[in-house]
PDB file of C-alpha atoms in Angstrom:
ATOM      1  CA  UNK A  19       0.000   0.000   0.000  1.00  0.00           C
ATOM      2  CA  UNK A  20       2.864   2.355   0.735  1.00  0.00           C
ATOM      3  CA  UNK A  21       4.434   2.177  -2.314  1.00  0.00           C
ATOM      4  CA  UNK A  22       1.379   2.458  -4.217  1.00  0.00           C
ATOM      5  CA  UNK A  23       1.323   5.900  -2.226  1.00  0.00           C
ATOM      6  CA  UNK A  24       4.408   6.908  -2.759  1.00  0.00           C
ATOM      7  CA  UNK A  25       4.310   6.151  -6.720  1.00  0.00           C
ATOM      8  CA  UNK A  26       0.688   8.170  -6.623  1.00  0.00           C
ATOM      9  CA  UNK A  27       2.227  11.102  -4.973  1.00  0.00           C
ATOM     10  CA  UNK A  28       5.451  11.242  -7.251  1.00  0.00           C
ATOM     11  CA  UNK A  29       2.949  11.010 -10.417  1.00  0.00           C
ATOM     12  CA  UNK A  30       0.774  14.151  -9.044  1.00  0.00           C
ATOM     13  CA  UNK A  31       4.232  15.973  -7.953  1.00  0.00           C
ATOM     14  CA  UNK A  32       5.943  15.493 -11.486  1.00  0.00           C
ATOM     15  CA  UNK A  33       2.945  16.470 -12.893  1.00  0.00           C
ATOM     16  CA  UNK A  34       1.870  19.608 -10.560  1.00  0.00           C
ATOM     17  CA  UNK A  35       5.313  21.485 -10.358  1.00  0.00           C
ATOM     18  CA  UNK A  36       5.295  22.331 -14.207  1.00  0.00           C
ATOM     19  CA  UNK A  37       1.807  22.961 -14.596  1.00  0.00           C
ATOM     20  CA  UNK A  38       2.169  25.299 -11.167  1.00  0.00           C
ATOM     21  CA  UNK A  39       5.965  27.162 -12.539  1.00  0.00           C
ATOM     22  CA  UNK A  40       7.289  25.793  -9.285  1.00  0.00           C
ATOM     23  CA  UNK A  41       9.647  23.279 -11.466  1.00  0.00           C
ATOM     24  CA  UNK A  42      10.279  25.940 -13.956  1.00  0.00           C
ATOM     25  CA  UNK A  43      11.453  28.580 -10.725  1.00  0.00           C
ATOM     26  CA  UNK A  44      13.538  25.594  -8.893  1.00  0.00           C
ATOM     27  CA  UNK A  45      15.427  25.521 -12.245  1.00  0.00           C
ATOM     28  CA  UNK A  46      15.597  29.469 -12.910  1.00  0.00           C
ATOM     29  CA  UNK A  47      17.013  29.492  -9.248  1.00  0.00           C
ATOM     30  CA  UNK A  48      19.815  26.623  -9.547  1.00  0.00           C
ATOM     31  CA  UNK A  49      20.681  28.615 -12.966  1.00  0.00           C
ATOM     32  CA  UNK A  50      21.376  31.660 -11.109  1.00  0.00           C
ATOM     33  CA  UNK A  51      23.326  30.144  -8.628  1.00  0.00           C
ATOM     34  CA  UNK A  52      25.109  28.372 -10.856  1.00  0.00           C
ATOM     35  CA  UNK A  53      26.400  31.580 -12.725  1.00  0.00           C
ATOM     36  CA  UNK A  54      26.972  33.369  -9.458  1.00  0.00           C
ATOM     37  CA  UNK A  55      29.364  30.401  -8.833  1.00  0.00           C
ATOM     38  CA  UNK A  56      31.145  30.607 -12.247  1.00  0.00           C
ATOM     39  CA  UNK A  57      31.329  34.384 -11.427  1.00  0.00           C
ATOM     40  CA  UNK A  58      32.847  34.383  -8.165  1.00  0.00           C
ATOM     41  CA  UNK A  59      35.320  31.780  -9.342  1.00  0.00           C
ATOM     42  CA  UNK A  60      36.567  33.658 -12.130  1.00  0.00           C
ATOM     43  CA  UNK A  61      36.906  36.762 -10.128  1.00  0.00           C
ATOM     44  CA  UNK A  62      39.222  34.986  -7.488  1.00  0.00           C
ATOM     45  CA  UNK A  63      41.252  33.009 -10.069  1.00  0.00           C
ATOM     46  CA  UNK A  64      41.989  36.696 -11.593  1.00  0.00           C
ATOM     47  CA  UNK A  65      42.595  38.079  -8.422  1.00  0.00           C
ATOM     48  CA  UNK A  66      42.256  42.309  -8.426  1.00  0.00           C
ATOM     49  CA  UNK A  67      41.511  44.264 -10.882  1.00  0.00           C
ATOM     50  CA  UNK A  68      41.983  47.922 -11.809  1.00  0.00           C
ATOM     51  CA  UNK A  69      41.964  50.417 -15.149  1.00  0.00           C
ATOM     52  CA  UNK A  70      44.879  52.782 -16.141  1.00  0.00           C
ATOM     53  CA  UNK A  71      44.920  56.171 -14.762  1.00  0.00           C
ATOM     54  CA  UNK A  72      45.730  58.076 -17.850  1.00  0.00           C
ATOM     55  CA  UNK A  73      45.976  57.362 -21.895  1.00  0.00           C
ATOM     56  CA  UNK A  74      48.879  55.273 -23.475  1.00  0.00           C
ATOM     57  CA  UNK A  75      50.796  53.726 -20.084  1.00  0.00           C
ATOM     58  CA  UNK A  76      53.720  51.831 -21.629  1.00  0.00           C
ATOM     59  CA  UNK A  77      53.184  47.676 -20.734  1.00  0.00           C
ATOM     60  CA  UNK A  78      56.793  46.212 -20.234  1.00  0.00           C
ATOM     61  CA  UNK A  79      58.985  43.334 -20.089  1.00  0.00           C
ATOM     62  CA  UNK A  80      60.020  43.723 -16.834  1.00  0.00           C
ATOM     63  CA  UNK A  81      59.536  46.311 -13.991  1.00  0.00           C
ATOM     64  CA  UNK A  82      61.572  48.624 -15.525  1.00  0.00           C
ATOM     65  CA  UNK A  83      61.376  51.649 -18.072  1.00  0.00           C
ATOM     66  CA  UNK A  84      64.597  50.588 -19.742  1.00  0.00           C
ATOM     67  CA  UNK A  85      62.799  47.189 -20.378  1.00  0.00           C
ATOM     68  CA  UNK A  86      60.811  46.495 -23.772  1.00  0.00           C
ATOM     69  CA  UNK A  87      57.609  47.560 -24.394  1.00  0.00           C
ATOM     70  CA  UNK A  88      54.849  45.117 -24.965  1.00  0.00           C
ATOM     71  CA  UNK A  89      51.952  47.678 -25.224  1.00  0.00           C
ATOM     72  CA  UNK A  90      50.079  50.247 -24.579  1.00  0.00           C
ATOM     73  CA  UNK A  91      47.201  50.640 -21.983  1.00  0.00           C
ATOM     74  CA  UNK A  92      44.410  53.295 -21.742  1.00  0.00           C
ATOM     75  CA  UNK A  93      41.372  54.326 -19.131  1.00  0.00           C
ATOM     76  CA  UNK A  94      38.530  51.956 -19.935  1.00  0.00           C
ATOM     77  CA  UNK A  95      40.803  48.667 -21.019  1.00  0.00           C
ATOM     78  CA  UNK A  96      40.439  47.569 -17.475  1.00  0.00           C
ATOM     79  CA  UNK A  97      43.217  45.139 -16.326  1.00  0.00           C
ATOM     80  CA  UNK A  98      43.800  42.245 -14.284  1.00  0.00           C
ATOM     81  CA  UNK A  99      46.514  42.274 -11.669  1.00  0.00           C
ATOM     82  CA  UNK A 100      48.560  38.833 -11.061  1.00  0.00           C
ATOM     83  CA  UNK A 101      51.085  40.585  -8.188  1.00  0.00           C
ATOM     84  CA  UNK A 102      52.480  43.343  -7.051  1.00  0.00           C
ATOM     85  CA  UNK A 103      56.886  43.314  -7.170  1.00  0.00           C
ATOM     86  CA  UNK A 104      59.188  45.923  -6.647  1.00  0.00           C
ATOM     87  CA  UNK A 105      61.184  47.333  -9.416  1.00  0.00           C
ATOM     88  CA  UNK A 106      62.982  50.703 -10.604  1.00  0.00           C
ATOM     89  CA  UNK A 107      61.688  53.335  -8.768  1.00  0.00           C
ATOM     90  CA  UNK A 108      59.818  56.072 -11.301  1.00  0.00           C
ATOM     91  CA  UNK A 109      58.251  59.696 -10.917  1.00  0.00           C
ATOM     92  CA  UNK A 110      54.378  59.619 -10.883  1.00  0.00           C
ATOM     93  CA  UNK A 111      52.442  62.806 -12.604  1.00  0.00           C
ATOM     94  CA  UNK A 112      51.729  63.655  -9.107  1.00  0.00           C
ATOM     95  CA  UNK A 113      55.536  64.237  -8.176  1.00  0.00           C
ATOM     96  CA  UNK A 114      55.570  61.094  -5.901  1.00  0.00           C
ATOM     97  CA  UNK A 115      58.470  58.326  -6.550  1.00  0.00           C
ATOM     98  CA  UNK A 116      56.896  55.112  -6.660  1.00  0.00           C
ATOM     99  CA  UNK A 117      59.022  51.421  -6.712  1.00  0.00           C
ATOM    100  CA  UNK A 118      56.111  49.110  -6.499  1.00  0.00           C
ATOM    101  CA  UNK A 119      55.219  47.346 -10.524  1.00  0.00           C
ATOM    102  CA  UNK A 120      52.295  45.382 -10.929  1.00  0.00           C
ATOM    103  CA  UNK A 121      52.719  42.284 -13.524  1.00  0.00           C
ATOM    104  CA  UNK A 122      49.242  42.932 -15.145  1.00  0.00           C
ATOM    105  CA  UNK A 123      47.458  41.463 -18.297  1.00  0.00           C
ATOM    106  CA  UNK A 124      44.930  44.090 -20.315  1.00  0.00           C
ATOM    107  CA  UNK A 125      41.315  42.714 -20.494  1.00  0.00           C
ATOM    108  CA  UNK A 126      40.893  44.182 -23.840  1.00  0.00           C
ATOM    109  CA  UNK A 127      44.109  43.861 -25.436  1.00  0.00           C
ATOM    110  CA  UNK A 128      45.313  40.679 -23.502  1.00  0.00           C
ATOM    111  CA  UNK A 129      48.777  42.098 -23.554  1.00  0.00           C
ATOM    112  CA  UNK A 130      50.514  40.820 -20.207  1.00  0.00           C
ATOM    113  CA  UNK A 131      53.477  42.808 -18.545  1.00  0.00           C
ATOM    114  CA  UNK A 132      54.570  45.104 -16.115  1.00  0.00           C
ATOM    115  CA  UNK A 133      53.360  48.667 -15.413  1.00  0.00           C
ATOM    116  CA  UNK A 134      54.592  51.051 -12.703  1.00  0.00           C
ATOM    117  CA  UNK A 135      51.904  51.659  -9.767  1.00  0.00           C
ATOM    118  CA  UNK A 136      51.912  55.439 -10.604  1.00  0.00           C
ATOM    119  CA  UNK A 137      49.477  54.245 -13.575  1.00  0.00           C
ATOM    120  CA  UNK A 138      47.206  51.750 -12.141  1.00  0.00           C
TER     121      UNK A 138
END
């Protein structure tokens, strides 16, 4: 008898929750989730993230200004930051002497490389 009841009540659940939207919402919901997940992932697997403070910042080689340069960053590219390092110290805009780098990688060009932390 108890099976019969439990194989009743599965029939009229499967067939309620998508007539009701219930099933439809459960799914919405786990979709959501889902892609909040994803999104939270790839934000910690970039770690921090910043833009560049003024037009054409030079991307090097190396933390360095007598390195190569790989490219060229602007406001608006928006870049992800691997680490922080220490490298030649250089004059910001703002008179200041800054040492630290950051080894970057520009979301819209996908250039990688270091830029002084007087630009980021």
């Amino acid at each position: 008898m108890r099976t019969v009841r439990n194989a009743l009540l599965a029939a009229v659940t499967a067939a309620v929750l998508p007539m009701s939207g219930l099933g439809t919402q459960v799914v919405i919901i786990a979709a959501e989730v889902k892609n909040g997940l994803v999104e939270l992932v790839q934000k910690a697997s970039h770690g921090r993230s910043g833009d560049f403070r003024e037009p054409g910042v030079l991307i090097r080689s190396a933390p360095d200004t007598g390195s190569a340069a790989r490219g060229v960053g602007n406001p608006g590219d928006d870049v992800s930051i691997r680490q922080a390092t220490s490298g030649e110290s250089v004059r910001c805009p703002d008179g200041s002497a800054n040492s630290e780098w950051f080894d970057i990688t520009n979301r819209r060009t996908r250039v990688s490389g270091f830029v002084s932390g007087c630009f980021l």
